[in-house]
PDB file of C-alpha atoms in Angstrom:
ATOM      1  CA  MET A1388     230.437  57.637 -17.630  1.00 94.00           C
ATOM      2  CA  LYS A1389     228.378  60.813 -17.698  1.00 97.00           C
ATOM      3  CA  PHE A1390     228.303  62.990 -14.601  1.00 98.00           C
ATOM      4  CA  THR A1391     227.022  66.331 -13.323  1.00 98.00           C
ATOM      5  CA  LYS A1392     228.910  68.619 -10.939  1.00 98.00           C
ATOM      6  CA  MET A1393     226.564  70.392  -8.503  1.00 98.00           C
ATOM      7  CA  HIS A1394     226.841  72.306  -5.246  1.00 97.00           C
ATOM      8  CA  GLY A1395     224.704  73.491  -2.357  1.00 94.00           C
ATOM      9  CA  ILE A1396     226.229  76.761  -1.079  1.00 93.00           C
ATOM     10  CA  GLY A1397     229.698  75.535  -1.997  1.00 94.00           C
ATOM     11  CA  ASN A1398     229.379  71.953  -0.721  1.00 94.00           C
ATOM     12  CA  ASP A1399     230.144  70.325  -4.091  1.00 96.00           C
ATOM     13  CA  TYR A1400     229.638  66.762  -5.254  1.00 97.00           C
ATOM     14  CA  ILE A1401     229.852  64.694  -8.413  1.00 98.00           C
ATOM     15  CA  TYR A1402     226.419  63.282  -9.319  1.00 98.00           C
ATOM     16  CA  VAL A1403     225.847  60.154 -11.370  1.00 98.00           C
ATOM     17  CA  ASN A1404     222.435  59.083 -12.641  1.00 98.00           C
ATOM     18  CA  CYS A1405     222.503  55.356 -11.860  1.00 98.00           C
ATOM     19  CA  LEU A1406     219.153  54.901 -13.577  1.00 97.00           C
ATOM     20  CA  GLU A1407     221.291  55.068 -16.729  1.00 97.00           C
ATOM     21  CA  GLU A1408     224.882  54.472 -15.545  1.00 96.00           C
ATOM     22  CA  THR A1409     226.482  51.604 -13.618  1.00 94.00           C
ATOM     23  CA  VAL A1410     229.063  52.254 -10.899  1.00 96.00           C
ATOM     24  CA  GLU A1411     230.802  49.052  -9.802  1.00 92.00           C
ATOM     25  CA  SER A1412     233.134  50.465  -7.130  1.00 95.00           C
ATOM     26  CA  PRO A1413     231.663  53.685  -5.720  1.00 97.00           C
ATOM     27  CA  SER A1414     234.269  54.108  -2.962  1.00 97.00           C
ATOM     28  CA  GLU A1415     237.120  53.900  -5.450  1.00 96.00           C
ATOM     29  CA  LEU A1416     235.303  56.200  -7.868  1.00 97.00           C
ATOM     30  CA  ALA A1417     234.629  58.721  -5.086  1.00 97.00           C
ATOM     31  CA  ARG A1418     238.335  58.965  -4.277  1.00 97.00           C
ATOM     32  CA  LYS A1419     239.209  59.333  -7.952  1.00 96.00           C
ATOM     33  CA  VAL A1420     236.690  61.975  -8.994  1.00 96.00           C
ATOM     34  CA  SER A1421     236.914  64.023  -5.781  1.00 97.00           C
ATOM     35  CA  ASP A1422     240.607  64.792  -6.244  1.00 96.00           C
ATOM     36  CA  ARG A1423     240.816  68.503  -7.052  1.00 95.00           C
ATOM     37  CA  HIS A1424     244.134  68.124  -8.896  1.00 95.00           C
ATOM     38  CA  PHE A1425     243.856  64.823 -10.764  1.00 92.00           C
ATOM     39  CA  GLY A1426     240.088  64.331 -10.809  1.00 94.00           C
ATOM     40  CA  ILE A1427     236.956  66.407 -11.321  1.00 96.00           C
ATOM     41  CA  GLY A1428     237.129  67.896  -7.833  1.00 96.00           C
ATOM     42  CA  GLY A1429     234.522  67.783  -5.100  1.00 96.00           C
ATOM     43  CA  ASP A1430     233.644  66.897  -1.532  1.00 95.00           C
ATOM     44  CA  GLY A1431     232.488  63.461  -2.644  1.00 96.00           C
ATOM     45  CA  LEU A1432     230.299  61.368  -4.925  1.00 98.00           C
ATOM     46  CA  ILE A1433     226.512  61.042  -4.910  1.00 98.00           C
ATOM     47  CA  LEU A1434     224.689  58.315  -6.818  1.00 98.00           C
ATOM     48  CA  ILE A1435     221.022  58.738  -7.771  1.00 98.00           C
ATOM     49  CA  LYS A1436     219.248  55.386  -7.900  1.00 98.00           C
ATOM     50  CA  SER A1437     215.782  53.891  -8.030  1.00 98.00           C
ATOM     51  CA  SER A1438     214.089  53.025  -4.736  1.00 98.00           C
ATOM     52  CA  HIS A1439     211.499  50.500  -3.592  1.00 97.00           C
ATOM     53  CA  VAL A1440     210.361  52.734  -0.704  1.00 98.00           C
ATOM     54  CA  ALA A1441     210.655  56.290  -2.079  1.00 98.00           C
ATOM     55  CA  ASP A1442     210.767  58.198  -5.362  1.00 98.00           C
ATOM     56  CA  PHE A1443     214.562  58.014  -5.556  1.00 98.00           C
ATOM     57  CA  LYS A1444     217.527  56.734  -3.556  1.00 98.00           C
ATOM     58  CA  MET A1445     220.658  58.735  -2.749  1.00 98.00           C
ATOM     59  CA  GLU A1446     223.993  57.050  -2.006  1.00 97.00           C
ATOM     60  CA  MET A1447     226.614  59.450  -0.683  1.00 97.00           C
ATOM     61  CA  TYR A1448     230.376  58.859  -0.486  1.00 97.00           C
ATOM     62  CA  ASN A1449     232.934  61.187   1.074  1.00 95.00           C
ATOM     63  CA  ALA A1450     236.087  62.279  -0.724  1.00 95.00           C
ATOM     64  CA  ASP A1451     238.085  59.511   1.011  1.00 95.00           C
ATOM     65  CA  GLY A1452     235.653  56.862  -0.237  1.00 97.00           C
ATOM     66  CA  SER A1453     233.856  56.298   3.067  1.00 95.00           C
ATOM     67  CA  ARG A1454     230.071  56.021   2.999  1.00 95.00           C
ATOM     68  CA  GLY A1455     228.023  58.803   4.571  1.00 91.00           C
ATOM     69  CA  GLU A1456     224.531  58.415   5.984  1.00 91.00           C
ATOM     70  CA  MET A1457     223.149  61.700   4.654  1.00 92.00           C
ATOM     71  CA  CYS A1458     224.110  65.050   3.191  1.00 93.00           C
ATOM     72  CA  GLY A1459     221.772  68.017   3.550  1.00 93.00           C
ATOM     73  CA  ASN A1460     223.352  70.078   0.790  1.00 94.00           C
ATOM     74  CA  GLY A1461     223.748  67.015  -1.387  1.00 96.00           C
ATOM     75  CA  ILE A1462     220.118  65.968  -1.141  1.00 97.00           C
ATOM     76  CA  ARG A1463     218.954  69.435  -2.192  1.00 97.00           C
ATOM     77  CA  CYS A1464     220.998  68.983  -5.357  1.00 97.00           C
ATOM     78  CA  VAL A1465     219.389  65.575  -5.867  1.00 98.00           C
ATOM     79  CA  GLY A1466     216.000  67.292  -5.777  1.00 98.00           C
ATOM     80  CA  LYS A1467     217.108  69.851  -8.345  1.00 98.00           C
ATOM     81  CA  TYR A1468     218.705  67.179 -10.531  1.00 98.00           C
ATOM     82  CA  VAL A1469     215.692  64.880 -10.801  1.00 98.00           C
ATOM     83  CA  TYR A1470     213.327  67.779 -11.482  1.00 98.00           C
ATOM     84  CA  ASP A1471     215.502  69.739 -13.908  1.00 98.00           C
ATOM     85  CA  LYS A1472     216.454  66.580 -15.828  1.00 97.00           C
ATOM     86  CA  GLY A1473     212.823  65.529 -16.200  1.00 97.00           C
ATOM     87  CA  LEU A1474     213.034  62.425 -13.986  1.00 98.00           C
ATOM     88  CA  THR A1475     209.963  63.712 -12.139  1.00 98.00           C
ATOM     89  CA  ASP A1476     207.412  66.475 -12.586  1.00 97.00           C
ATOM     90  CA  ARG A1477     206.400  66.587  -8.920  1.00 97.00           C
ATOM     91  CA  THR A1478     207.480  69.406  -6.624  1.00 98.00           C
ATOM     92  CA  ARG A1479     207.233  67.187  -3.526  1.00 98.00           C
ATOM     93  CA  ILE A1480     209.411  64.110  -3.651  1.00 98.00           C
ATOM     94  CA  PHE A1481     210.761  61.536  -1.218  1.00 98.00           C
ATOM     95  CA  VAL A1482     214.375  60.389  -1.251  1.00 98.00           C
ATOM     96  CA  GLU A1483     215.728  57.287   0.467  1.00 97.00           C
ATOM     97  CA  THR A1484     219.038  57.691   2.342  1.00 96.00           C
ATOM     98  CA  LEU A1485     220.957  55.743   4.974  1.00 93.00           C
ATOM     99  CA  GLY A1486     219.683  58.407   7.369  1.00 89.00           C
ATOM    100  CA  GLY A1487     216.044  57.657   6.528  1.00 92.00           C
ATOM    101  CA  ILE A1488     213.528  58.815   3.918  1.00 95.00           C
ATOM    102  CA  LYS A1489     213.577  62.595   3.440  1.00 96.00           C
ATOM    103  CA  GLN A1490     210.775  64.785   2.084  1.00 97.00           C
ATOM    104  CA  LEU A1491     211.802  67.543  -0.323  1.00 98.00           C
ATOM    105  CA  ASP A1492     209.613  70.477  -1.361  1.00 98.00           C
ATOM    106  CA  LEU A1493     210.807  72.301  -4.464  1.00 98.00           C
ATOM    107  CA  THR A1494     210.240  75.917  -5.437  1.00 97.00           C
ATOM    108  CA  VAL A1495     210.252  76.097  -9.239  1.00 97.00           C
ATOM    109  CA  LYS A1496     210.851  79.126 -11.458  1.00 96.00           C
ATOM    110  CA  GLU A1497     210.900  79.014 -15.246  1.00 95.00           C
ATOM    111  CA  GLY A1498     210.969  75.229 -15.236  1.00 95.00           C
ATOM    112  CA  LYS A1499     213.913  74.895 -12.848  1.00 97.00           C
ATOM    113  CA  ALA A1500     214.070  74.043  -9.158  1.00 97.00           C
ATOM    114  CA  VAL A1501     215.707  77.046  -7.468  1.00 94.00           C
ATOM    115  CA  LEU A1502     214.975  76.528  -3.768  1.00 96.00           C
ATOM    116  CA  ILE A1503     214.583  73.264  -1.874  1.00 97.00           C
ATOM    117  CA  ARG A1504     213.134  72.722   1.593  1.00 97.00           C
ATOM    118  CA  VAL A1505     214.111  69.438   3.217  1.00 97.00           C
ATOM    119  CA  ASP A1506     212.362  67.736   6.115  1.00 96.00           C
ATOM    120  CA  MET A1507     215.465  66.620   7.993  1.00 95.00           C
ATOM    121  CA  GLY A1508     213.560  64.595  10.594  1.00 93.00           C
ATOM    122  CA  SER A1509     214.081  64.634  14.346  1.00 95.00           C
ATOM    123  CA  PRO A1510     217.406  65.448  16.002  1.00 97.00           C
ATOM    124  CA  GLU A1511     218.734  62.593  18.138  1.00 97.00           C
ATOM    125  CA  PHE A1512     220.479  63.393  21.413  1.00 97.00           C
ATOM    126  CA  LEU A1513     220.739  59.890  22.915  1.00 97.00           C
ATOM    127  CA  PRO A1514     224.504  59.158  22.981  1.00 97.00           C
ATOM    128  CA  LYS A1515     224.284  55.509  21.916  1.00 96.00           C
ATOM    129  CA  LYS A1516     222.203  56.444  18.863  1.00 96.00           C
ATOM    130  CA  ILE A1517     224.498  59.248  17.646  1.00 97.00           C
ATOM    131  CA  PRO A1518     226.805  57.316  18.464  1.00 97.00           C
ATOM    132  CA  VAL A1519     229.193  58.741  21.080  1.00 98.00           C
ATOM    133  CA  HIS A1520     230.879  57.100  24.045  1.00 97.00           C
ATOM    134  CA  MET A1521     229.582  59.394  26.772  1.00 95.00           C
ATOM    135  CA  ASP A1522     227.646  58.792  29.974  1.00 92.00           C
ATOM    136  CA  GLY A1523     224.164  60.159  30.616  1.00 92.00           C
ATOM    137  CA  GLU A1524     220.970  60.469  28.607  1.00 95.00           C
ATOM    138  CA  THR A1525     222.382  63.314  26.514  1.00 96.00           C
ATOM    139  CA  ALA A1526     225.765  64.861  25.733  1.00 97.00           C
ATOM    140  CA  VAL A1527     224.675  68.498  26.003  1.00 98.00           C
ATOM    141  CA  ASN A1528     227.265  71.096  27.065  1.00 98.00           C
ATOM    142  CA  VAL A1529     229.710  68.488  28.327  1.00 97.00           C
ATOM    143  CA  PRO A1530     233.524  68.769  28.534  1.00 97.00           C
ATOM    144  CA  LEU A1531     235.706  67.124  25.885  1.00 97.00           C
ATOM    145  CA  THR A1532     239.481  67.324  25.706  1.00 97.00           C
ATOM    146  CA  ALA A1533     240.889  67.424  22.178  1.00 96.00           C
ATOM    147  CA  GLY A1534     244.640  67.835  21.975  1.00 93.00           C
ATOM    148  CA  GLN A1535     245.674  70.013  24.894  1.00 90.00           C
ATOM    149  CA  LYS A1536     242.434  72.002  25.118  1.00 96.00           C
ATOM    150  CA  GLU A1537     239.112  71.378  26.825  1.00 97.00           C
ATOM    151  CA  TYR A1538     235.964  72.264  24.869  1.00 98.00           C
ATOM    152  CA  ARG A1539     232.316  72.359  25.898  1.00 98.00           C
ATOM    153  CA  VAL A1540     230.463  70.291  23.303  1.00 98.00           C
ATOM    154  CA  THR A1541     226.958  69.178  22.420  1.00 98.00           C
ATOM    155  CA  CYS A1542     226.581  65.975  20.415  1.00 98.00           C
ATOM    156  CA  VAL A1543     223.586  65.274  18.188  1.00 98.00           C
ATOM    157  CA  SER A1544     222.682  63.213  15.153  1.00 96.00           C
ATOM    158  CA  THR A1545     220.747  64.890  12.342  1.00 95.00           C
ATOM    159  CA  GLY A1546     221.201  61.998   9.933  1.00 90.00           C
ATOM    160  CA  ASN A1547     224.969  62.104  10.533  1.00 92.00           C
ATOM    161  CA  PRO A1548     226.806  62.273  13.881  1.00 96.00           C
ATOM    162  CA  HIS A1549     227.830  65.794  14.903  1.00 98.00           C
ATOM    163  CA  CYS A1550     229.799  67.436  17.685  1.00 98.00           C
ATOM    164  CA  VAL A1551     229.017  71.152  18.142  1.00 98.00           C
ATOM    165  CA  THR A1552     231.136  73.590  20.133  1.00 98.00           C
ATOM    166  CA  PHE A1553     230.222  77.247  20.711  1.00 98.00           C
ATOM    167  CA  LEU A1554     233.261  79.503  20.943  1.00 98.00           C
ATOM    168  CA  LYS A1555     233.837  83.120  21.960  1.00 96.00           C
ATOM    169  CA  GLU A1556     237.044  83.320  19.926  1.00 96.00           C
ATOM    170  CA  ASP A1557     236.732  84.181  16.233  1.00 98.00           C
ATOM    171  CA  ILE A1558     236.197  80.894  14.385  1.00 98.00           C
ATOM    172  CA  GLY A1559     237.709  82.496  11.285  1.00 97.00           C
ATOM    173  CA  ARG A1560     241.106  82.354  12.985  1.00 97.00           C
ATOM    174  CA  LEU A1561     240.949  78.652  13.881  1.00 97.00           C
ATOM    175  CA  ASP A1562     243.464  76.257  12.338  1.00 97.00           C
ATOM    176  CA  LEU A1563     240.911  73.617  11.402  1.00 97.00           C
ATOM    177  CA  LYS A1564     243.483  71.457   9.609  1.00 97.00           C
ATOM    178  CA  ALA A1565     245.112  70.932  12.981  1.00 97.00           C
ATOM    179  CA  ILE A1566     242.026  70.919  15.213  1.00 97.00           C
ATOM    180  CA  GLY A1567     239.523  69.052  13.034  1.00 98.00           C
ATOM    181  CA  PRO A1568     241.283  65.660  12.999  1.00 98.00           C
ATOM    182  CA  LEU A1569     241.552  65.725  16.802  1.00 98.00           C
ATOM    183  CA  PHE A1570     237.761  65.593  16.951  1.00 98.00           C
ATOM    184  CA  GLU A1571     237.194  63.357  13.919  1.00 97.00           C
ATOM    185  CA  HIS A1572     239.402  60.565  15.284  1.00 97.00           C
ATOM    186  CA  HIS A1573     238.670  61.081  18.992  1.00 98.00           C
ATOM    187  CA  ALA A1574     238.076  57.894  20.987  1.00 97.00           C
ATOM    188  CA  ALA A1575     234.649  59.209  22.049  1.00 97.00           C
ATOM    189  CA  PHE A1576     233.351  58.855  18.490  1.00 98.00           C
ATOM    190  CA  PRO A1577     233.286  55.239  17.250  1.00 97.00           C
ATOM    191  CA  ASN A1578     232.097  56.159  13.733  1.00 95.00           C
ATOM    192  CA  ARG A1579     234.224  59.322  13.599  1.00 96.00           C
ATOM    193  CA  ILE A1580     232.415  62.668  13.812  1.00 97.00           C
ATOM    194  CA  ASN A1581     231.571  65.860  11.954  1.00 97.00           C
ATOM    195  CA  THR A1582     232.530  68.878  14.062  1.00 98.00           C
ATOM    196  CA  GLU A1583     231.034  72.371  13.987  1.00 98.00           C
ATOM    197  CA  PHE A1584     232.794  75.408  15.454  1.00 98.00           C
ATOM    198  CA  VAL A1585     230.266  78.181  16.088  1.00 98.00           C
ATOM    199  CA  ASN A1586     230.117  81.888  16.889  1.00 98.00           C
ATOM    200  CA  VAL A1587     226.797  83.249  18.160  1.00 98.00           C
ATOM    201  CA  ILE A1588     225.854  86.497  16.391  1.00 97.00           C
ATOM    202  CA  ASP A1589     222.439  86.870  18.038  1.00 97.00           C
ATOM    203  CA  ARG A1590     219.417  84.717  18.905  1.00 96.00           C
ATOM    204  CA  LYS A1591     218.498  84.368  15.244  1.00 97.00           C
ATOM    205  CA  THR A1592     221.950  84.155  13.634  1.00 98.00           C
ATOM    206  CA  LEU A1593     224.819  81.706  13.994  1.00 98.00           C
ATOM    207  CA  ARG A1594     228.123  81.514  12.120  1.00 98.00           C
ATOM    208  CA  MET A1595     229.870  78.168  11.706  1.00 98.00           C
ATOM    209  CA  ARG A1596     232.803  76.334  10.194  1.00 98.00           C
ATOM    210  CA  VAL A1597     232.713  72.590   9.747  1.00 98.00           C
ATOM    211  CA  TRP A1598     235.227  69.760   9.668  1.00 98.00           C
ATOM    212  CA  GLU A1599     233.575  66.816   7.925  1.00 95.00           C
ATOM    213  CA  ARG A1600     234.754  63.281   8.541  1.00 95.00           C
ATOM    214  CA  GLY A1601     236.345  61.895   5.412  1.00 92.00           C
ATOM    215  CA  SER A1602     236.449  65.243   3.595  1.00 92.00           C
ATOM    216  CA  GLY A1603     238.091  67.807   5.892  1.00 95.00           C
ATOM    217  CA  GLU A1604     236.861  71.396   6.004  1.00 96.00           C
ATOM    218  CA  THR A1605     234.066  72.080   3.533  1.00 94.00           C
ATOM    219  CA  LEU A1606     232.302  75.299   2.597  1.00 94.00           C
ATOM    220  CA  ALA A1607     228.987  74.036   3.942  1.00 93.00           C
ATOM    221  CA  CYS A1608     227.247  71.114   5.650  1.00 93.00           C
ATOM    222  CA  GLY A1609     223.459  70.860   5.730  1.00 94.00           C
ATOM    223  CA  THR A1610     223.150  68.234   8.467  1.00 94.00           C
ATOM    224  CA  GLY A1611     225.784  70.229  10.356  1.00 96.00           C
ATOM    225  CA  ALA A1612     223.751  73.433  10.137  1.00 97.00           C
ATOM    226  CA  CYS A1613     220.767  71.517  11.536  1.00 97.00           C
ATOM    227  CA  ALA A1614     222.925  70.090  14.312  1.00 97.00           C
ATOM    228  CA  VAL A1615     224.170  73.580  15.189  1.00 98.00           C
ATOM    229  CA  ALA A1616     220.625  74.934  15.330  1.00 98.00           C
ATOM    230  CA  ALA A1617     219.424  72.022  17.480  1.00 98.00           C
ATOM    231  CA  ALA A1618     222.396  72.370  19.829  1.00 98.00           C
ATOM    232  CA  ALA A1619     221.824  76.119  20.134  1.00 98.00           C
ATOM    233  CA  VAL A1620     218.157  75.638  21.020  1.00 98.00           C
ATOM    234  CA  VAL A1621     218.739  72.995  23.722  1.00 97.00           C
ATOM    235  CA  ASN A1622     221.474  75.169  25.217  1.00 98.00           C
ATOM    236  CA  GLY A1623     219.119  78.168  25.314  1.00 97.00           C
ATOM    237  CA  ILE A1624     221.289  80.151  22.915  1.00 97.00           C
ATOM    238  CA  CYS A1625     218.899  80.855  20.043  1.00 96.00           C
ATOM    239  CA  ASP A1626     215.307  80.658  18.880  1.00 94.00           C
ATOM    240  CA  GLU A1627     213.746  77.791  16.955  1.00 96.00           C
ATOM    241  CA  GLU A1628     214.186  79.577  13.620  1.00 97.00           C
ATOM    242  CA  VAL A1629     217.738  80.599  12.832  1.00 97.00           C
ATOM    243  CA  LEU A1630     219.916  81.673   9.945  1.00 97.00           C
ATOM    244  CA  VAL A1631     223.152  79.702   9.848  1.00 98.00           C
ATOM    245  CA  GLN A1632     226.009  81.439   8.041  1.00 97.00           C
ATOM    246  CA  LEU A1633     228.522  79.076   6.432  1.00 97.00           C
ATOM    247  CA  LEU A1634     231.584  79.800   4.321  1.00 95.00           C
ATOM    248  CA  GLY A1635     229.641  79.005   1.138  1.00 94.00           C
ATOM    249  CA  GLY A1636     226.404  80.829   1.984  1.00 95.00           C
ATOM    250  CA  ASP A1637     223.411  80.804   4.315  1.00 96.00           C
ATOM    251  CA  LEU A1638     220.881  78.167   5.305  1.00 96.00           C
ATOM    252  CA  LYS A1639     217.546  78.760   7.005  1.00 97.00           C
ATOM    253  CA  ILE A1640     216.926  76.165   9.715  1.00 98.00           C
ATOM    254  CA  SER A1641     213.714  75.771  11.695  1.00 97.00           C
ATOM    255  CA  TRP A1642     212.837  73.267  14.417  1.00 97.00           C
ATOM    256  CA  ASP A1643     209.156  72.532  14.997  1.00 96.00           C
ATOM    257  CA  ARG A1644     209.399  71.413  18.620  1.00 93.00           C
ATOM    258  CA  LYS A1645     205.750  70.343  18.743  1.00 93.00           C
ATOM    259  CA  GLU A1646     206.171  67.896  15.862  1.00 94.00           C
ATOM    260  CA  ASN A1647     209.899  67.451  16.595  1.00 96.00           C
ATOM    261  CA  ARG A1648     210.875  67.997  12.950  1.00 96.00           C
ATOM    262  CA  MET A1649     213.721  70.068  11.577  1.00 97.00           C
ATOM    263  CA  TYR A1650     213.527  71.845   8.209  1.00 97.00           C
ATOM    264  CA  MET A1651     216.380  73.145   6.094  1.00 97.00           C
ATOM    265  CA  THR A1652     215.859  75.574   3.212  1.00 97.00           C
ATOM    266  CA  GLY A1653     218.516  76.575   0.720  1.00 95.00           C
ATOM    267  CA  GLU A1654     219.582  76.777  -2.887  1.00 94.00           C
ATOM    268  CA  ALA A1655     221.155  74.172  -5.171  1.00 95.00           C
ATOM    269  CA  GLU A1656     223.070  74.825  -8.366  1.00 96.00           C
ATOM    270  CA  GLU A1657     224.410  72.875 -11.320  1.00 97.00           C
ATOM    271  CA  VAL A1658     228.003  73.744 -12.224  1.00 97.00           C
ATOM    272  CA  PHE A1659     228.642  71.677 -15.356  1.00 97.00           C
ATOM    273  CA  GLU A1660     228.130  68.317 -17.042  1.00 97.00           C
ATOM    274  CA  GLY A1661     230.793  66.061 -18.463  1.00 96.00           C
ATOM    275  CA  GLU A1662     231.930  62.556 -19.292  1.00 95.00           C
ATOM    276  CA  ILE A1663     234.913  60.604 -17.978  1.00 92.00           C
ATOM    277  CA  PHE A1664     236.432  57.346 -19.142  1.00 86.00           C
ATOM    278  CA  LEU A1665     237.050  54.750 -16.438  1.00 80.00           C
ATOM    279  CA  GLY A1666     239.064  52.249 -18.416  1.00 66.00           C
ATOM    280  CA  ARG A1667     242.344  53.301 -16.792  1.00 55.00           C
TER     281      ARG A1667
END
């Protein structure tokens, strides 16, 4: 099976062109190829398929084999892949995901897509649609006890469920391997949760670390950056255009409140191509 390793600001996935390849057990394959010691190494597996409702379809699997609704960094790489590999010559494409159909606008230089802007849709704050087990019409700046500590959290779906907490302590010093699972497997989150730990730099700049369900801490999370921006706006912390600093790089996030659409802009890069044999 041929594959391509790609990343969006360090959030790396193994990509398979299922217009040419057949993957019979994607969850099993995701666990195998994601292993950074015995596999290719990555945060998960993304399959590029044909679609009846869009230009292409993206199926995303976490490193533990669980299915994800969407991946903001991953879908930017899908846009780069289909353009750079000649699967399309359009610079505006639509990609089907479990989180809905996403519009991608590609900036092309010297025949390659170098910057991708993704219409991430509308943030969802209604608890039952995220989903979270919390009372009220929203879960904005509410208390949540994880382990022995109480956090103030804001929950939002931006294609995936997210729990955002703004902290005064330096997030660089957090032991996410210990803290992250307390949120991911918390009883309040029936589908598990992605959790963002955020420092506010100023009204236009946020710094975050992310614990992704099924993958652990990753260098970046596109839907997470959008969730952080949305949470910051509704809490009155930042403006509607913000730069989100992640371990792997920066993402520009904007929220058009009039149209209620969020946009994410960032780079995507190919690392290498290869071929693996699945017979054993």
